[in-house]
Coordinates of C-alpha atoms in Angstrom, one line a residue:
M1 CA -18.2 -0.9 60.4
K2 CA -19.4 -1.4 56.8
K3 CA -21.4 1.9 56.9
F4 CA -18.3 3.7 58.3
Y5 CA -16.1 2.2 55.6
T6 CA -18.5 3.3 52.8
L7 CA -18.7 6.8 54.3
F8 CA -14.9 6.9 54.5
L9 CA -14.5 5.7 51.0
G10 CA -17.1 8.3 49.8
L11 CA -15.2 11.0 51.6
G12 CA -12.0 9.8 50.1
I13 CA -13.4 10.0 46.5
A14 CA -14.9 13.4 47.2
G15 CA -11.6 14.5 48.6
S16 CA -9.8 13.4 45.5
V17 CA -12.4 15.2 43.3
F18 CA -12.0 18.4 45.3
A19 CA -8.2 18.1 45.1
Q20 CA -8.3 17.8 41.3
Q21 CA -10.7 20.8 41.1
D22 CA -8.3 22.8 43.2
Q23 CA -5.4 21.7 41.0
I24 CA -7.2 23.0 37.9
I25 CA -8.2 26.3 39.5
S26 CA -4.8 27.0 41.1
D27 CA -3.0 26.1 37.8
L28 CA -5.1 28.7 35.9
E29 CA -4.8 31.3 38.6
G30 CA -1.0 30.9 38.5
K31 CA -1.0 31.7 34.8
A32 CA -3.5 34.5 34.7
G33 CA -0.9 37.1 33.9
F34 CA 0.5 34.9 31.1
Y35 CA -2.9 34.5 29.4
G36 CA -3.8 38.1 30.1
D37 CA -0.7 39.2 28.1
I38 CA -1.9 36.9 25.2
S39 CA -5.4 38.4 25.2
K40 CA -4.0 41.9 25.2
Q41 CA -1.7 41.2 22.2
I42 CA -4.8 40.0 20.2
W43 CA -6.9 43.0 21.5
S44 CA -4.1 45.4 20.4
N45 CA -4.0 43.9 16.9
P46 CA -7.7 43.3 15.9
E47 CA -8.0 41.2 12.8
L48 CA -11.2 40.8 10.8
G49 CA -12.8 37.4 9.9
Y50 CA -10.6 35.0 7.9
L51 CA -7.8 37.6 8.1
E52 CA -6.7 36.7 11.7
T53 CA -3.3 35.6 10.7
E54 CA -1.3 36.8 13.7
S55 CA -4.0 36.0 16.2
S56 CA -4.4 32.5 15.0
A57 CA -0.6 32.0 14.9
L58 CA -0.2 33.2 18.5
L59 CA -2.8 30.8 19.8
Q60 CA -1.4 27.9 17.8
K61 CA 2.1 28.6 19.1
T62 CA 0.8 28.7 22.7
L63 CA -0.8 25.3 22.3
K64 CA 2.3 23.8 20.6
D65 CA 4.5 25.1 23.3
A66 CA 2.3 23.4 25.8
G67 CA 2.5 20.0 24.1
F68 CA -0.4 19.9 21.7
S69 CA -0.1 18.6 18.2
V70 CA -1.6 21.3 15.9
K71 CA -2.9 21.0 12.4
A72 CA -3.3 24.4 10.7
G73 CA -5.3 25.4 7.7
V74 CA -8.1 22.9 8.2
A75 CA -11.3 23.0 6.2
D76 CA -9.5 25.0 3.5
I77 CA -9.4 28.0 5.8
P78 CA -5.9 29.4 6.4
T79 CA -6.5 30.7 9.9
A80 CA -8.5 27.6 11.2
F81 CA -6.8 25.0 13.2
V82 CA -7.3 21.9 15.4
A83 CA -5.0 21.3 18.4
E84 CA -5.0 17.8 20.1
Y85 CA -3.6 16.0 23.1
G86 CA -4.2 12.4 24.1
S87 CA -5.9 9.5 22.4
G88 CA -9.1 7.5 22.4
K89 CA -12.5 8.2 23.9
P90 CA -14.1 10.4 25.1
V91 CA -13.2 13.2 22.8
V92 CA -13.9 16.6 24.3
G93 CA -13.7 19.7 22.2
I94 CA -13.3 23.4 23.2
M95 CA -13.9 26.1 20.6
A96 CA -11.8 29.2 20.3
E97 CA -12.8 32.4 18.4
F98 CA -10.5 35.4 17.6
D99 CA -11.9 37.6 15.0
A100 CA -12.7 41.3 15.5
L101 CA -15.4 43.7 14.1
P102 CA -15.0 46.6 11.7
G103 CA -15.6 50.2 12.7
V104 CA -15.4 49.9 16.5
S105 CA -11.8 50.8 17.3
Q106 CA -11.4 52.0 20.9
E107 CA -8.8 52.6 23.6
A108 CA -9.2 50.9 27.0
V109 CA -10.7 54.1 28.6
P110 CA -14.3 54.8 29.8
F111 CA -15.0 57.4 27.2
R112 CA -15.2 57.3 23.4
K113 CA -11.6 57.4 22.0
P114 CA -10.8 55.3 18.9
V115 CA -7.3 54.0 18.5
V116 CA -7.8 54.3 14.7
E117 CA -10.8 56.3 13.4
G118 CA -13.0 53.8 11.6
G119 CA -10.7 50.9 12.5
A120 CA -11.5 47.4 13.8
G121 CA -11.9 46.5 17.4
H122 CA -12.8 43.5 19.6
A123 CA -16.3 44.6 20.3
C124 CA -17.4 41.0 20.9
G125 CA -14.5 40.0 23.0
H126 CA -13.1 37.3 20.8
H127 CA -9.6 38.1 21.9
L128 CA -10.7 36.9 25.4
F129 CA -12.7 34.0 23.9
G130 CA -9.8 32.4 22.0
T131 CA -7.4 32.9 24.9
A132 CA -9.6 31.5 27.6
S133 CA -10.4 28.4 25.4
V134 CA -6.7 27.8 24.8
A135 CA -6.0 28.3 28.6
A136 CA -8.7 25.8 29.4
G137 CA -7.4 23.2 26.9
I138 CA -3.9 23.4 28.3
S139 CA -5.1 23.2 31.9
V140 CA -7.1 20.1 31.0
K141 CA -4.1 18.6 29.2
D142 CA -1.9 19.1 32.3
W143 CA -4.6 17.7 34.6
M144 CA -4.9 14.6 32.3
E145 CA -1.1 14.0 32.4
K146 CA -0.9 14.4 36.2
N147 CA -3.8 12.0 36.9
N148 CA -3.4 9.5 34.1
I149 CA -6.7 10.4 32.5
Q150 CA -7.6 8.6 29.2
G151 CA -9.2 10.4 26.3
T152 CA -8.6 13.3 23.9
V153 CA -8.9 17.0 24.4
R154 CA -9.1 19.2 21.3
V155 CA -9.0 23.0 20.9
Y156 CA -10.7 24.1 17.7
G157 CA -9.5 27.4 16.3
T158 CA -12.6 28.8 14.6
P159 CA -12.2 32.0 12.5
A160 CA -14.8 34.5 11.3
E161 CA -17.7 33.9 13.7
E162 CA -18.9 37.5 12.9
G163 CA -20.8 36.8 9.7
G164 CA -18.2 34.5 8.1
G165 CA -19.4 31.2 9.6
G166 CA -16.1 29.5 10.1
K167 CA -17.5 26.7 12.2
V168 CA -19.9 25.8 9.4
Y169 CA -17.1 24.8 7.2
I170 CA -15.3 22.9 10.0
A171 CA -18.5 21.0 10.7
R172 CA -19.2 20.3 7.0
A173 CA -15.6 19.0 6.6
G174 CA -16.3 16.2 9.1
L175 CA -13.9 17.5 11.7
L176 CA -16.4 17.1 14.5
D177 CA -17.6 13.6 13.6
D178 CA -15.8 11.8 16.5
V179 CA -16.4 14.5 19.1
D180 CA -18.4 13.4 22.2
A181 CA -18.9 16.8 23.8
M182 CA -18.2 20.4 22.7
L183 CA -17.7 23.3 25.0
H184 CA -17.6 27.0 24.3
W185 CA -18.2 30.4 26.0
H186 CA -18.7 34.0 25.1
P187 CA -17.8 37.3 26.6
G188 CA -20.7 39.3 28.0
S189 CA -21.9 41.6 30.8
Q190 CA -23.2 38.8 33.1
N191 CA -22.2 35.3 34.2
N192 CA -24.6 32.7 32.8
A193 CA -24.4 29.0 32.0
S194 CA -27.9 28.1 31.0
A195 CA -29.1 25.8 28.2
N196 CA -29.8 28.6 25.7
S197 CA -30.9 28.7 22.0
S198 CA -30.3 31.4 19.4
L199 CA -31.6 32.6 16.0
A200 CA -30.9 30.8 12.8
N201 CA -29.6 33.2 10.1
I202 CA -29.0 33.4 6.4
S203 CA -27.0 36.5 5.2
T204 CA -26.8 37.3 1.5
K205 CA -25.4 39.9 -0.9
F206 CA -27.8 40.8 -3.7
R207 CA -26.1 42.4 -6.7
F208 CA -27.9 44.3 -9.5
Y209 CA -26.4 45.1 -12.8
G210 CA -27.7 47.8 -15.1
E211 CA -26.3 50.1 -17.8
A212 CA -24.6 53.4 -17.1
S213 CA -25.6 56.6 -18.9
H214 CA -25.6 60.4 -18.3
A215 CA -28.3 60.9 -15.8
A216 CA -29.4 64.3 -17.3
A217 CA -28.4 64.2 -21.0
A218 CA -29.5 60.6 -21.7
P219 CA -31.3 59.0 -18.8
E220 CA -33.5 57.0 -21.1
R221 CA -30.4 55.0 -22.2
G222 CA -29.6 53.9 -18.7
K223 CA -30.8 51.1 -16.5
S224 CA -30.3 51.9 -12.8
A225 CA -28.9 49.1 -10.7
L226 CA -29.6 51.3 -7.7
D227 CA -33.3 51.3 -8.7
G228 CA -33.2 47.5 -8.5
V229 CA -31.7 47.6 -5.0
E230 CA -34.2 50.1 -3.8
A231 CA -37.2 48.3 -5.3
M232 CA -36.0 45.0 -3.7
N233 CA -35.5 46.7 -0.3
F234 CA -39.0 48.3 -0.5
M235 CA -40.6 44.9 -1.2
V236 CA -38.6 43.2 1.6
N237 CA -39.8 45.9 4.0
L238 CA -43.4 45.2 2.9
L239 CA -42.7 41.6 3.6
R240 CA -42.2 42.3 7.3
E241 CA -46.0 42.4 7.8
H242 CA -46.3 38.8 6.5
V243 CA -43.6 36.9 8.4
P244 CA -43.7 35.3 11.8
M245 CA -43.3 37.8 14.6
E246 CA -40.0 36.3 15.8
T247 CA -38.4 37.1 12.5
R248 CA -35.6 39.7 12.2
M249 CA -34.6 41.2 8.8
H250 CA -32.0 43.9 8.4
Y251 CA -29.8 45.2 5.6
V252 CA -27.4 47.8 4.4
I253 CA -26.7 49.2 0.9
T254 CA -23.0 48.4 0.4
R255 CA -22.8 49.9 -3.1
G256 CA -25.1 52.5 -4.5
G257 CA -23.3 54.0 -7.4
E258 CA -20.4 56.4 -7.9
A259 CA -21.9 59.8 -8.8
P260 CA -25.4 61.3 -9.0
N261 CA -25.0 62.3 -12.6
V262 CA -24.2 58.7 -13.7
V263 CA -26.9 56.1 -13.8
P264 CA -25.5 53.3 -11.6
A265 CA -24.4 50.3 -13.5
F266 CA -23.8 48.3 -10.3
A267 CA -25.4 48.3 -6.9
E268 CA -25.4 45.9 -4.0
S269 CA -27.3 45.3 -0.7
Y270 CA -26.4 43.0 2.1
H271 CA -29.4 41.3 3.9
Y272 CA -29.8 39.2 7.0
V273 CA -32.9 37.1 7.8
R274 CA -33.2 35.4 11.2
H275 CA -35.7 33.2 13.0
P276 CA -35.6 30.7 15.9
D277 CA -36.1 27.9 13.4
A278 CA -33.7 27.2 10.5
Q279 CA -36.5 25.8 8.3
V280 CA -38.5 29.0 8.6
V281 CA -35.4 31.1 7.8
K282 CA -35.1 29.1 4.5
E283 CA -38.7 29.8 3.6
I284 CA -38.4 33.5 4.3
F285 CA -35.1 33.7 2.4
K286 CA -36.9 32.2 -0.7
K287 CA -39.4 35.1 -0.5
M288 CA -36.5 37.5 -0.3
V289 CA -35.0 36.1 -3.5
D290 CA -38.5 36.3 -5.2
A291 CA -38.5 40.0 -4.2
A292 CA -35.1 40.5 -5.7
E293 CA -36.0 38.8 -8.9
G294 CA -39.2 40.9 -9.2
A295 CA -37.2 44.1 -8.6
A296 CA -34.8 43.1 -11.3
Q297 CA -37.6 42.5 -13.8
G298 CA -39.4 45.7 -12.9
T299 CA -36.2 47.8 -13.3
Q300 CA -34.9 45.9 -16.4
T301 CA -31.7 45.0 -14.6
R302 CA -30.0 41.7 -13.9
M303 CA -29.7 40.3 -10.4
E304 CA -27.3 37.8 -8.8
Y305 CA -27.1 36.8 -5.2
E306 CA -24.4 35.2 -3.0
I307 CA -25.1 33.5 0.3
I308 CA -22.4 34.8 2.5
N309 CA -23.3 32.9 5.7
G310 CA -25.9 30.6 7.0
V311 CA -26.2 29.2 10.5
Y312 CA -28.5 27.0 12.5
N313 CA -30.1 28.0 15.8
L314 CA -28.4 26.7 18.9
L315 CA -29.7 23.3 20.1
P316 CA -29.7 23.3 23.9
N317 CA -28.2 20.4 25.8
E318 CA -29.4 20.4 29.3
T319 CA -27.2 17.4 30.3
L320 CA -24.0 19.3 29.7
A321 CA -25.4 22.7 30.6
R322 CA -26.2 21.7 34.1
I323 CA -22.6 20.5 34.6
M324 CA -21.3 23.8 33.2
N325 CA -23.6 25.8 35.5
K326 CA -22.5 23.8 38.6
N327 CA -18.9 24.7 37.8
L328 CA -19.6 28.3 37.1
E329 CA -21.2 28.6 40.5
L330 CA -18.2 27.0 42.0
V331 CA -15.8 29.4 40.3
G332 CA -17.9 32.5 41.0
G333 CA -18.3 35.8 39.2
V334 CA -16.0 38.8 38.7
K335 CA -15.0 41.0 41.7
Y336 CA -13.8 44.5 41.0
D337 CA -11.0 46.2 42.8
P338 CA -11.4 49.9 43.6
E339 CA -9.8 51.0 40.3
E340 CA -12.0 48.6 38.2
K341 CA -15.1 49.8 40.1
K342 CA -14.3 53.4 39.2
F343 CA -13.8 52.5 35.6
A344 CA -17.2 50.7 35.6
E345 CA -19.0 53.5 37.3
E346 CA -17.7 56.0 34.7
I347 CA -18.5 53.8 31.7
I348 CA -22.1 53.2 33.0
T349 CA -22.7 56.9 32.7
T350 CA -22.2 56.5 28.9
F351 CA -25.0 54.0 28.5
P352 CA -28.4 55.0 27.0
S353 CA -30.9 56.4 29.4
G354 CA -33.0 53.6 30.9
V355 CA -30.2 51.1 31.1
K356 CA -29.8 50.4 34.8
A357 CA -26.6 48.6 36.0
I358 CA -24.3 48.4 39.0
P359 CA -20.7 47.1 39.1
E360 CA -21.6 44.5 41.7
D361 CA -23.8 42.6 39.2
A362 CA -20.6 41.2 37.7
E363 CA -20.3 39.0 40.8
K364 CA -23.6 37.4 40.3
I365 CA -24.5 34.1 38.6
A366 CA -27.7 34.2 36.6
P367 CA -30.3 31.5 37.5
F368 CA -30.2 28.3 35.3
V369 CA -32.9 28.1 32.7
V370 CA -33.6 26.1 29.6
T371 CA -34.5 28.2 26.6
E372 CA -36.1 26.2 23.7
K373 CA -36.7 29.2 21.4
G374 CA -33.9 31.5 20.6
A375 CA -33.8 35.3 20.6
G376 CA -31.3 38.1 20.0
G377 CA -28.3 37.1 17.9
S378 CA -27.0 34.2 15.8
T379 CA -23.8 32.2 16.0
D380 CA -22.1 29.5 14.0
V381 CA -22.0 27.4 17.2
G382 CA -25.5 26.6 16.2
D383 CA -24.3 24.2 13.4
V384 CA -22.0 22.5 15.8
S385 CA -24.7 22.0 18.4
W386 CA -26.9 20.1 15.9
L387 CA -24.0 17.6 15.4
V388 CA -22.3 17.3 18.8
P389 CA -23.7 17.7 22.3
T390 CA -22.7 21.3 23.1
A391 CA -22.7 23.6 26.1
G392 CA -21.5 27.1 26.7
L393 CA -21.4 29.9 29.2
G394 CA -21.2 33.7 29.3
A395 CA -18.7 35.4 31.6
A396 CA -18.8 39.1 32.7
T397 CA -15.9 40.4 30.7
W398 CA -17.7 43.7 30.2
V399 CA -19.2 46.1 32.7
P400 CA -22.8 45.1 33.6
G401 CA -25.3 46.7 31.2
T402 CA -22.8 46.8 28.2
S403 CA -24.2 45.8 24.8
A404 CA -22.1 43.7 22.5
H405 CA -20.6 45.3 19.4
T406 CA -20.1 48.7 21.2
W407 CA -17.0 50.7 22.0
Q408 CA -17.8 50.1 25.7
A409 CA -17.3 46.4 25.1
V410 CA -14.0 47.0 23.4
A411 CA -12.8 49.3 26.2
A412 CA -13.6 46.9 29.1
G413 CA -12.2 44.0 27.0
G414 CA -8.8 45.7 27.0
T415 CA -8.6 46.1 30.8
S416 CA -8.2 43.8 33.8
I417 CA -12.0 43.6 34.0
G418 CA -12.1 41.6 30.7
Q419 CA -9.1 39.5 31.8
K420 CA -10.8 38.5 35.1
G421 CA -13.9 37.5 33.2
M422 CA -11.8 35.5 30.8
M423 CA -10.3 33.5 33.6
V424 CA -13.8 32.8 35.1
A425 CA -14.6 31.2 31.7
A426 CA -11.3 29.3 31.4
K427 CA -11.8 27.8 34.9
T428 CA -15.4 26.8 34.2
L429 CA -14.5 25.3 30.8
A430 CA -11.6 23.3 32.3
L431 CA -13.6 22.0 35.2
T432 CA -16.5 21.0 33.0
A433 CA -14.2 19.1 30.6
A434 CA -12.7 17.3 33.6
D435 CA -16.1 16.2 34.8
I436 CA -16.9 14.8 31.4
F437 CA -13.6 12.8 31.3
K438 CA -14.3 11.4 34.8
N439 CA -17.8 10.2 34.1
P440 CA -18.5 8.3 30.8
E441 CA -22.2 8.3 31.5
V442 CA -22.3 12.0 30.8
T443 CA -21.5 11.7 27.1
K444 CA -24.0 8.9 26.7
A445 CA -26.8 11.0 28.3
A446 CA -25.8 14.1 26.3
K447 CA -25.9 12.2 23.1
E448 CA -29.3 10.7 23.8
E449 CA -30.6 14.2 24.5
L450 CA -29.1 15.5 21.2
T451 CA -30.8 12.7 19.2
R452 CA -34.1 13.4 20.8
R453 CA -33.8 17.2 20.1
Q454 CA -32.7 16.6 16.5
G455 CA -35.9 14.8 15.8
E456 CA -36.5 11.7 13.7
G457 CA -34.7 11.5 10.4
F458 CA -32.5 14.6 10.9
V459 CA -29.8 15.0 8.3
Y460 CA -27.5 18.0 8.6
E461 CA -27.4 20.2 5.5
A462 CA -25.4 23.4 5.8
L463 CA -27.5 26.5 5.0
V464 CA -24.6 27.8 2.9
G465 CA -24.9 24.9 0.5
D466 CA -21.8 23.7 -1.1
R467 CA -20.0 27.1 -1.3
S468 CA -16.5 27.4 0.0
A469 CA -15.7 29.7 2.9
P470 CA -16.0 33.4 1.9
L471 CA -12.4 34.2 2.7
D472 CA -12.7 37.7 1.1
Y473 CA -16.0 38.8 2.8
R474 CA -14.2 41.4 4.9
K475 CA -11.9 42.7 2.2

């Protein structure tokens, strides 16, 4: 009888858990159209980093209308916000991004067709990112109300992920100090909830100042700032032979002068240096500054530099990631209807030769792995992950095989394909937050893992130093 009672009790608890999962999933499915409309509004009005006035306001209003208290303009950033519901522990955060990228304007069609030539576009899918995170936060809030769950859920509105580092300033301001677990996601071409890392990054503008003169009549009286930029870039390119193989360095010349017959009095180049280890990034960056100083001395110009952004590598948290992966497998991937499949097949023909993909890959869930050393890109989520146990997922909001920061990503992100992937993310985030609220041991184990991975004596120091957020970096 005792065994039967234990089994019955266990089935009862399991039944309750499944009922709550169904509650969250069905709630979000019922609001898919509502959140799809919000994401499309943001997609149709792409705003660059720290300039996301309307996008941020829309997400804030959505949260306020749902019963969250919202504090805007946090960390001295006009478009950043923190929305909160509940009180006490645990505190579970969900991050929302909403900035677009310059130069990738595109209509929601499977061939190249800019909305505005040279205009901005959501080529990294942050219109979906922000909306799904808000949807998940509201769903968790409703679930907490219905089931008398104690704790606090927060949605962090984090601007300017694309090179502006909004989360760095939110972290540095102490707004994450009491958070027990942080969740995030990112649009992509596959579904994945592994414990991944990324590359640390420092991005910097190097500015050279010379003296203008007539380039033909009196070149000896000029000092070319462009010569300084070119000399620096030449030395940085030579440096590639003498840095660790995982290093990535890239740059553009943002100002090179006004006319060939005028010796340039001002020139500027914009450099990135990345590596899986933030300490190594700092060491290579110092060599880059040395090259700039040498270039200035050799060209008799003056050099100044400004660190625009600096982010840590992502610190994996397997404890939280395995819960996220379990929920992603429960939710499942993205299934295309016939019209979506036709769109996918057409856009796949625009990929570079050698890229093999099929629409059905959007339904698959990638195997769970733990990646200790990052590769690919960088994100300001990295700084958060060194302070708070953090887990994320990727959802197939783009056609399989799509690269981020392309017109193909913008196109799919403006269709039902993007919105379906967005809802996969919203459901997975909400279910994972609910699991954390239901089991206090999760946050304890996740914190222990964070402390172990940080290493003895770790003290967080932002790679941007004490500078304020570069609110004008996209102007």
